[in-house]
mmCIF file of C-alpha atoms in Angstrom:
data_model
loop_
_atom_site.group_PDB
_atom_site.id
_atom_site.type_symbol
_atom_site.label_atom_id
_atom_site.label_comp_id
_atom_site.label_asym_id
_atom_site.label_seq_id
_atom_site.Cartn_x
_atom_site.Cartn_y
_atom_site.Cartn_z
ATOM 1 C CA MET H 1087 -13.812 116.757 -68.885
ATOM 2 C CA ALA H 1088 -15.564 118.235 -71.903
ATOM 3 C CA MET H 1089 -18.239 115.537 -71.713
ATOM 4 C CA ARG H 1090 -18.899 116.122 -68.024
ATOM 5 C CA GLU H 1091 -18.829 119.899 -68.244
ATOM 6 C CA GLN H 1092 -20.621 120.561 -71.534
ATOM 7 C CA LEU H 1093 -23.108 117.740 -72.200
ATOM 8 C CA SER H 1094 -26.414 117.104 -70.454
ATOM 9 C CA LYS H 1095 -26.683 113.608 -69.014
ATOM 10 C CA ASP H 1096 -29.514 112.570 -71.330
ATOM 11 C CA THR H 1097 -28.041 113.674 -74.653
ATOM 12 C CA PRO H 1098 -27.281 110.845 -77.125
ATOM 13 C CA LEU H 1099 -23.676 112.027 -77.390
ATOM 14 C CA ARG H 1100 -22.975 111.770 -73.674
ATOM 15 C CA ARG H 1101 -24.847 108.499 -73.291
ATOM 16 C CA PHE H 1102 -22.841 107.050 -76.171
ATOM 17 C CA LEU H 1103 -19.521 108.124 -74.632
ATOM 18 C CA VAL H 1104 -20.201 106.892 -71.101
ATOM 19 C CA PRO H 1105 -19.064 103.262 -71.654
ATOM 20 C CA PHE H 1106 -15.782 104.558 -73.045
ATOM 21 C CA THR H 1107 -15.171 106.940 -70.124
ATOM 22 C CA TYR H 1108 -16.279 104.647 -67.298
ATOM 23 C CA GLY H 1109 -13.660 104.520 -64.555
ATOM 24 C CA THR H 1110 -11.572 107.342 -66.035
ATOM 25 C CA ILE H 1111 -11.479 109.413 -62.852
ATOM 26 C CA ALA H 1112 -10.460 106.423 -60.714
ATOM 27 C CA ILE H 1113 -7.723 105.226 -63.061
ATOM 28 C CA ASN H 1114 -6.327 108.716 -63.569
ATOM 29 C CA ASP H 1115 -6.205 109.214 -59.820
ATOM 30 C CA ALA H 1116 -4.321 105.934 -59.506
ATOM 31 C CA ALA H 1117 -1.983 107.002 -62.311
ATOM 32 C CA ARG H 1118 -1.255 110.249 -60.495
ATOM 33 C CA VAL H 1119 -0.203 108.297 -57.416
ATOM 34 C CA THR H 1120 1.816 105.640 -59.234
ATOM 35 C CA LEU H 1121 3.278 107.567 -62.172
ATOM 36 C CA VAL H 1122 3.846 111.242 -61.364
ATOM 37 C CA THR H 1123 4.084 111.476 -57.581
ATOM 38 C CA PRO H 1124 7.676 111.940 -56.309
ATOM 39 C CA ASP H 1125 9.366 108.596 -55.569
ATOM 40 C CA SER H 1126 6.646 106.673 -57.405
ATOM 41 C CA TRP H 1127 7.152 104.237 -60.289
ATOM 42 C CA VAL H 1128 8.145 106.651 -63.068
ATOM 43 C CA PRO H 1129 10.558 108.758 -60.979
ATOM 44 C CA ARG H 1130 12.284 105.518 -60.009
ATOM 45 C CA ALA H 1131 12.432 104.284 -63.609
ATOM 46 C CA TYR H 1132 14.067 107.320 -65.207
ATOM 47 C CA PRO H 1133 17.460 108.895 -64.506
ATOM 48 C CA PHE H 1134 16.110 112.376 -63.680
ATOM 49 C CA ASP H 1135 16.080 114.207 -60.394
ATOM 50 C CA GLU H 1136 12.832 115.934 -59.380
ATOM 51 C CA GLU H 1137 13.618 119.146 -61.263
ATOM 52 C CA GLY H 1138 14.612 117.267 -64.414
ATOM 53 C CA LEU H 1139 11.468 115.167 -64.314
ATOM 54 C CA GLN H 1140 9.266 118.249 -64.028
ATOM 55 C CA LEU H 1141 11.015 119.765 -67.036
ATOM 56 C CA ALA H 1142 10.462 116.528 -68.954
ATOM 57 C CA TRP H 1143 6.735 116.528 -68.141
ATOM 58 C CA ALA H 1144 6.443 120.188 -69.145
ATOM 59 C CA ASN H 1145 7.997 119.573 -72.567
ATOM 60 C CA ALA H 1146 6.746 116.080 -73.376
ATOM 61 C CA TYR H 1147 3.614 117.204 -75.238
ATOM 62 C CA ARG H 1148 5.713 119.013 -77.823
ATOM 63 C CA HIS H 1149 7.096 115.676 -78.992
ATOM 64 C CA LEU H 1150 3.865 113.690 -79.171
ATOM 65 C CA PRO H 1151 3.132 112.241 -82.623
ATOM 66 C CA GLY H 1152 -0.290 111.759 -84.071
ATOM 67 C CA GLY H 1153 -1.475 115.169 -85.167
ATOM 68 C CA VAL H 1154 1.070 117.936 -85.166
ATOM 69 C CA GLU H 1155 2.806 116.503 -88.244
ATOM 70 C CA LEU H 1156 -0.357 117.151 -90.238
ATOM 71 C CA LYS H 1157 0.319 120.859 -89.834
ATOM 72 C CA VAL H 1158 3.279 120.530 -92.167
ATOM 73 C CA GLU H 1159 1.234 118.866 -94.895
ATOM 74 C CA LEU H 1160 -2.070 120.760 -94.717
ATOM 75 C CA THR H 1161 -3.442 124.276 -94.715
ATOM 76 C CA GLU H 1162 -4.615 125.575 -91.356
ATOM 77 C CA ARG H 1163 -8.265 125.067 -92.260
ATOM 78 C CA ALA H 1164 -7.665 121.530 -93.500
ATOM 79 C CA PHE H 1165 -5.625 120.806 -90.378
ATOM 80 C CA LEU H 1166 -8.546 121.800 -88.186
ATOM 81 C CA GLN H 1167 -10.826 119.513 -90.197
ATOM 82 C CA THR H 1168 -8.503 116.517 -89.917
ATOM 83 C CA ILE H 1169 -7.074 116.909 -86.424
ATOM 84 C CA PHE H 1170 -9.070 113.878 -85.248
ATOM 85 C CA ASP H 1171 -9.039 112.047 -88.586
ATOM 86 C CA ARG H 1172 -6.751 109.072 -87.997
ATOM 87 C CA LYS H 1173 -7.044 107.965 -91.616
ATOM 88 C CA ALA H 1174 -5.726 111.300 -92.891
ATOM 89 C CA TYR H 1175 -2.736 111.014 -90.570
ATOM 90 C CA ILE H 1176 -1.966 107.410 -91.485
ATOM 91 C CA ASP H 1177 -2.302 108.162 -95.207
ATOM 92 C CA ILE H 1178 0.308 110.909 -94.871
ATOM 93 C CA ARG H 1179 2.623 108.613 -92.918
ATOM 94 C CA ILE H 1180 2.321 105.845 -95.513
ATOM 95 C CA GLU H 1181 2.883 108.278 -98.386
ATOM 96 C CA SER H 1182 6.035 109.486 -96.638
ATOM 97 C CA GLY H 1183 7.401 105.942 -96.634
ATOM 98 C CA VAL H 1184 6.396 104.793 -93.144
ATOM 99 C CA ASP H 1185 4.325 101.871 -94.408
ATOM 100 C CA THR H 1186 4.374 99.531 -91.422
ATOM 101 C CA GLN H 1187 2.087 96.720 -90.343
ATOM 102 C CA TYR H 1188 1.161 98.798 -87.302
ATOM 103 C CA TYR H 1189 -0.275 101.582 -89.448
ATOM 104 C CA LYS H 1190 -2.063 99.114 -91.721
ATOM 105 C CA GLN H 1191 -3.790 97.498 -88.763
ATOM 106 C CA ALA H 1192 -4.494 100.861 -87.155
ATOM 107 C CA LEU H 1193 -6.144 102.054 -90.358
ATOM 108 C CA GLU H 1194 -8.237 98.899 -90.642
ATOM 109 C CA TYR H 1195 -9.438 99.357 -87.056
ATOM 110 C CA TRP H 1196 -10.159 103.051 -87.632
ATOM 111 C CA VAL H 1197 -12.336 102.346 -90.678
ATOM 112 C CA MET H 1198 -14.416 99.797 -88.749
ATOM 113 C CA LEU H 1199 -14.686 101.991 -85.667
ATOM 114 C CA ARG H 1200 -15.719 105.086 -87.614
ATOM 115 C CA ALA H 1201 -18.406 103.120 -89.462
ATOM 116 C CA PHE H 1202 -19.768 102.049 -86.064
ATOM 117 C CA VAL H 1203 -19.803 105.617 -84.713
ATOM 118 C CA LYS H 1204 -21.289 107.169 -87.826
ATOM 119 C CA GLY H 1205 -23.888 104.422 -88.133
ATOM 120 C CA THR H 1206 -24.974 105.032 -84.544
ATOM 121 C CA PHE H 1207 -25.329 108.795 -84.879
ATOM 122 C CA ASP H 1208 -26.997 108.489 -88.272
ATOM 123 C CA VAL H 1209 -29.783 106.668 -86.435
ATOM 124 C CA TYR H 1210 -30.257 109.601 -84.061
ATOM 125 C CA TYR H 1211 -29.758 112.211 -86.789
ATOM 126 C CA PRO H 1212 -30.760 110.596 -90.098
ATOM 127 C CA THR H 1213 -31.294 113.689 -92.253
ATOM 128 C CA ALA H 1214 -29.107 116.644 -93.148
ATOM 129 C CA ALA H 1215 -31.459 118.891 -91.197
ATOM 130 C CA ASP H 1216 -31.169 116.671 -88.113
ATOM 131 C CA GLN H 1217 -27.395 116.661 -88.389
ATOM 132 C CA GLN H 1218 -27.329 120.435 -88.730
ATOM 133 C CA ARG H 1219 -29.384 120.847 -85.552
ATOM 134 C CA PHE H 1220 -27.043 118.456 -83.771
ATOM 135 C CA VAL H 1221 -23.783 120.190 -84.703
ATOM 136 C CA GLU H 1222 -25.206 123.684 -84.198
ATOM 137 C CA ASP H 1223 -26.553 122.830 -80.769
ATOM 138 C CA ALA H 1224 -24.674 124.811 -78.138
ATOM 139 C CA GLU H 1225 -23.788 121.713 -76.101
ATOM 140 C CA THR H 1226 -22.267 119.907 -79.072
ATOM 141 C CA GLU H 1227 -20.333 122.992 -80.102
ATOM 142 C CA HIS H 1228 -18.973 123.691 -76.633
ATOM 143 C CA PHE H 1229 -18.064 120.029 -76.154
ATOM 144 C CA LEU H 1230 -16.030 119.841 -79.352
ATOM 145 C CA LEU H 1231 -14.338 123.218 -78.894
ATOM 146 C CA GLN H 1232 -13.296 122.352 -75.342
ATOM 147 C CA ALA H 1233 -11.980 118.973 -76.484
ATOM 148 C CA MET H 1234 -10.012 120.534 -79.344
ATOM 149 C CA GLY H 1235 -8.725 123.477 -77.365
ATOM 150 C CA GLY H 1236 -7.594 121.276 -74.506
ATOM 151 C CA ILE H 1237 -5.193 119.150 -76.530
ATOM 152 C CA GLN H 1238 -1.801 120.383 -75.413
ATOM 153 C CA ALA H 1239 0.072 118.872 -78.320
ATOM 154 C CA THR H 1240 -1.932 120.920 -80.821
ATOM 155 C CA SER H 1241 -3.350 123.872 -78.902
ATOM 156 C CA ASP H 1242 -0.669 126.252 -80.163
ATOM 157 C CA VAL H 1243 -1.669 125.658 -83.802
ATOM 158 C CA LEU H 1244 -5.454 125.512 -83.467
ATOM 159 C CA VAL H 1245 -5.880 128.944 -85.021
ATOM 160 C CA ILE H 1246 -6.906 129.758 -88.564
ATOM 161 C CA GLY H 1247 -5.172 132.961 -89.547
ATOM 162 C CA ASP H 1248 -6.152 135.594 -86.999
ATOM 163 C CA GLU H 1249 -9.347 133.798 -85.999
ATOM 164 C CA SER H 1250 -9.939 132.137 -82.670
ATOM 165 C CA LEU H 1251 -11.096 128.552 -82.524
ATOM 166 C CA PRO H 1252 -14.820 129.392 -82.016
ATOM 167 C CA HIS H 1253 -14.809 131.756 -84.996
ATOM 168 C CA ALA H 1254 -13.010 129.158 -87.098
ATOM 169 C CA TRP H 1255 -15.635 126.564 -86.162
ATOM 170 C CA GLU H 1256 -18.389 128.822 -87.462
ATOM 171 C CA SER H 1257 -16.707 128.986 -90.862
ATOM 172 C CA PHE H 1258 -17.442 125.329 -91.591
ATOM 173 C CA ALA H 1259 -20.603 124.087 -93.281
ATOM 174 C CA PRO H 1260 -22.952 121.855 -91.231
ATOM 175 C CA ALA H 1261 -21.905 118.727 -93.154
ATOM 176 C CA GLU H 1262 -18.237 119.505 -92.426
ATOM 177 C CA LYS H 1263 -19.020 120.032 -88.748
ATOM 178 C CA TYR H 1264 -20.849 116.713 -88.601
ATOM 179 C CA THR H 1265 -17.832 114.950 -90.093
ATOM 180 C CA MET H 1266 -15.539 116.625 -87.558
ATOM 181 C CA VAL H 1267 -17.750 115.568 -84.639
ATOM 182 C CA ILE H 1268 -17.866 111.964 -85.881
ATOM 183 C CA ASP H 1269 -14.075 111.972 -86.274
ATOM 184 C CA ALA H 1270 -13.601 113.411 -82.780
ATOM 185 C CA ILE H 1271 -15.782 110.754 -81.176
ATOM 186 C CA THR H 1272 -14.123 107.993 -83.206
ATOM 187 C CA ARG H 1273 -10.629 109.175 -82.357
ATOM 188 C CA PHE H 1274 -11.426 109.301 -78.665
ATOM 189 C CA ILE H 1275 -12.712 105.720 -78.708
ATOM 190 C CA ASP H 1276 -9.705 104.698 -80.800
ATOM 191 C CA VAL H 1277 -7.328 106.128 -78.200
ATOM 192 C CA VAL H 1278 -9.003 104.542 -75.161
ATOM 193 C CA THR H 1279 -9.285 101.089 -76.778
ATOM 194 C CA ALA H 1280 -6.613 99.982 -79.250
ATOM 195 C CA GLY H 1281 -4.480 103.065 -78.628
ATOM 196 C CA HIS H 1282 -4.264 102.447 -74.908
ATOM 197 C CA GLU H 1283 -3.642 98.760 -75.467
ATOM 198 C CA GLN H 1284 -0.720 99.606 -77.736
ATOM 199 C CA VAL H 1285 1.029 101.962 -75.306
ATOM 200 C CA GLY H 1286 -0.092 100.481 -71.997
ATOM 201 C CA LYS H 1287 1.523 97.060 -72.039
ATOM 202 C CA VAL H 1288 4.877 97.938 -70.525
ATOM 203 C CA GLN H 1289 4.416 95.171 -67.953
ATOM 204 C CA ALA H 1290 5.637 92.542 -70.412
ATOM 205 C CA TYR H 1291 8.927 94.419 -70.763
ATOM 206 C CA ALA H 1292 9.224 95.158 -67.059
ATOM 207 C CA GLN H 1293 9.056 91.451 -66.287
ATOM 208 C CA THR H 1294 12.210 90.646 -68.267
ATOM 209 C CA LEU H 1295 15.781 90.828 -67.058
ATOM 210 C CA PHE H 1296 16.645 93.125 -69.942
ATOM 211 C CA ALA H 1297 14.495 96.042 -68.770
ATOM 212 C CA SER H 1298 16.522 98.727 -67.025
ATOM 213 C CA PHE H 1299 14.845 100.041 -63.894
ATOM 214 C CA SER H 1300 16.463 101.790 -60.974
ATOM 215 C CA GLY H 1301 15.141 101.024 -57.530
ATOM 216 C CA PRO H 1302 16.197 100.510 -53.935
ATOM 217 C CA PRO H 1303 17.509 97.139 -52.752
ATOM 218 C CA ARG H 1304 14.805 94.969 -51.222
ATOM 219 C CA CYS H 1305 16.227 95.550 -47.761
ATOM 220 C CA ALA H 1306 16.601 99.327 -48.126
ATOM 221 C CA PRO H 1307 14.086 101.758 -46.611
ATOM 222 C CA VAL H 1308 11.544 103.111 -49.080
ATOM 223 C CA GLY H 1309 12.509 106.571 -50.244
ATOM 224 C CA ARG H 1310 16.291 106.158 -50.257
ATOM 225 C CA ARG H 1311 17.999 108.111 -53.025
ATOM 226 C CA ASP H 1312 21.252 106.158 -53.369
ATOM 227 C CA TRP H 1313 20.039 103.579 -55.844
ATOM 228 C CA GLY H 1314 22.591 102.218 -58.226
ATOM 229 C CA GLY H 1315 23.669 104.868 -60.699
ATOM 230 C CA ARG H 1316 20.883 107.356 -59.972
#
């Protein structure tokens, strides 16, 4: 949404992001129909009635990992700088004792992906002056602030003291802003590639006899509510 609403179609940033956002509207529309519509796949899979499921959706973002935990470890200013920095998050997790193969591989992928993103934008903006113009451009600023402010799982902590997010953004030096933009782009690509692959392969579990799904008998009319145990 931030890309479509804030970036001109010919800017390097939007052109770079297009391959990673292609088909987003179509797949999200399909997800709405199959995952959150009453009597669709998710309502049939979980033991909630309609009211309970709405309460679950409304509170789910408060339990999402991947960023909020940083708030405990960092100052508010440092948190804002590292909100998209996957390496900072993984380092904290490993230091806390959660040193799993998943995080090791995720970190390895992040390092490669960030080098790709930074290398690309360093071609467009090779000097410090070029990078300053890029991050201080109104489109870049509005894009990043909308992306940061729209993250439900962190929106309630994206404040530095009594300052709003736009005022906090202005407190950073151009080099810091450039790093934050690179991290934001990298994190987005990370989520829609390896991140989505990691969380989106439920089909393998659904195909086994050990997965617990509630659903109507094959001969029952669609929409019946008397499925076993529901």
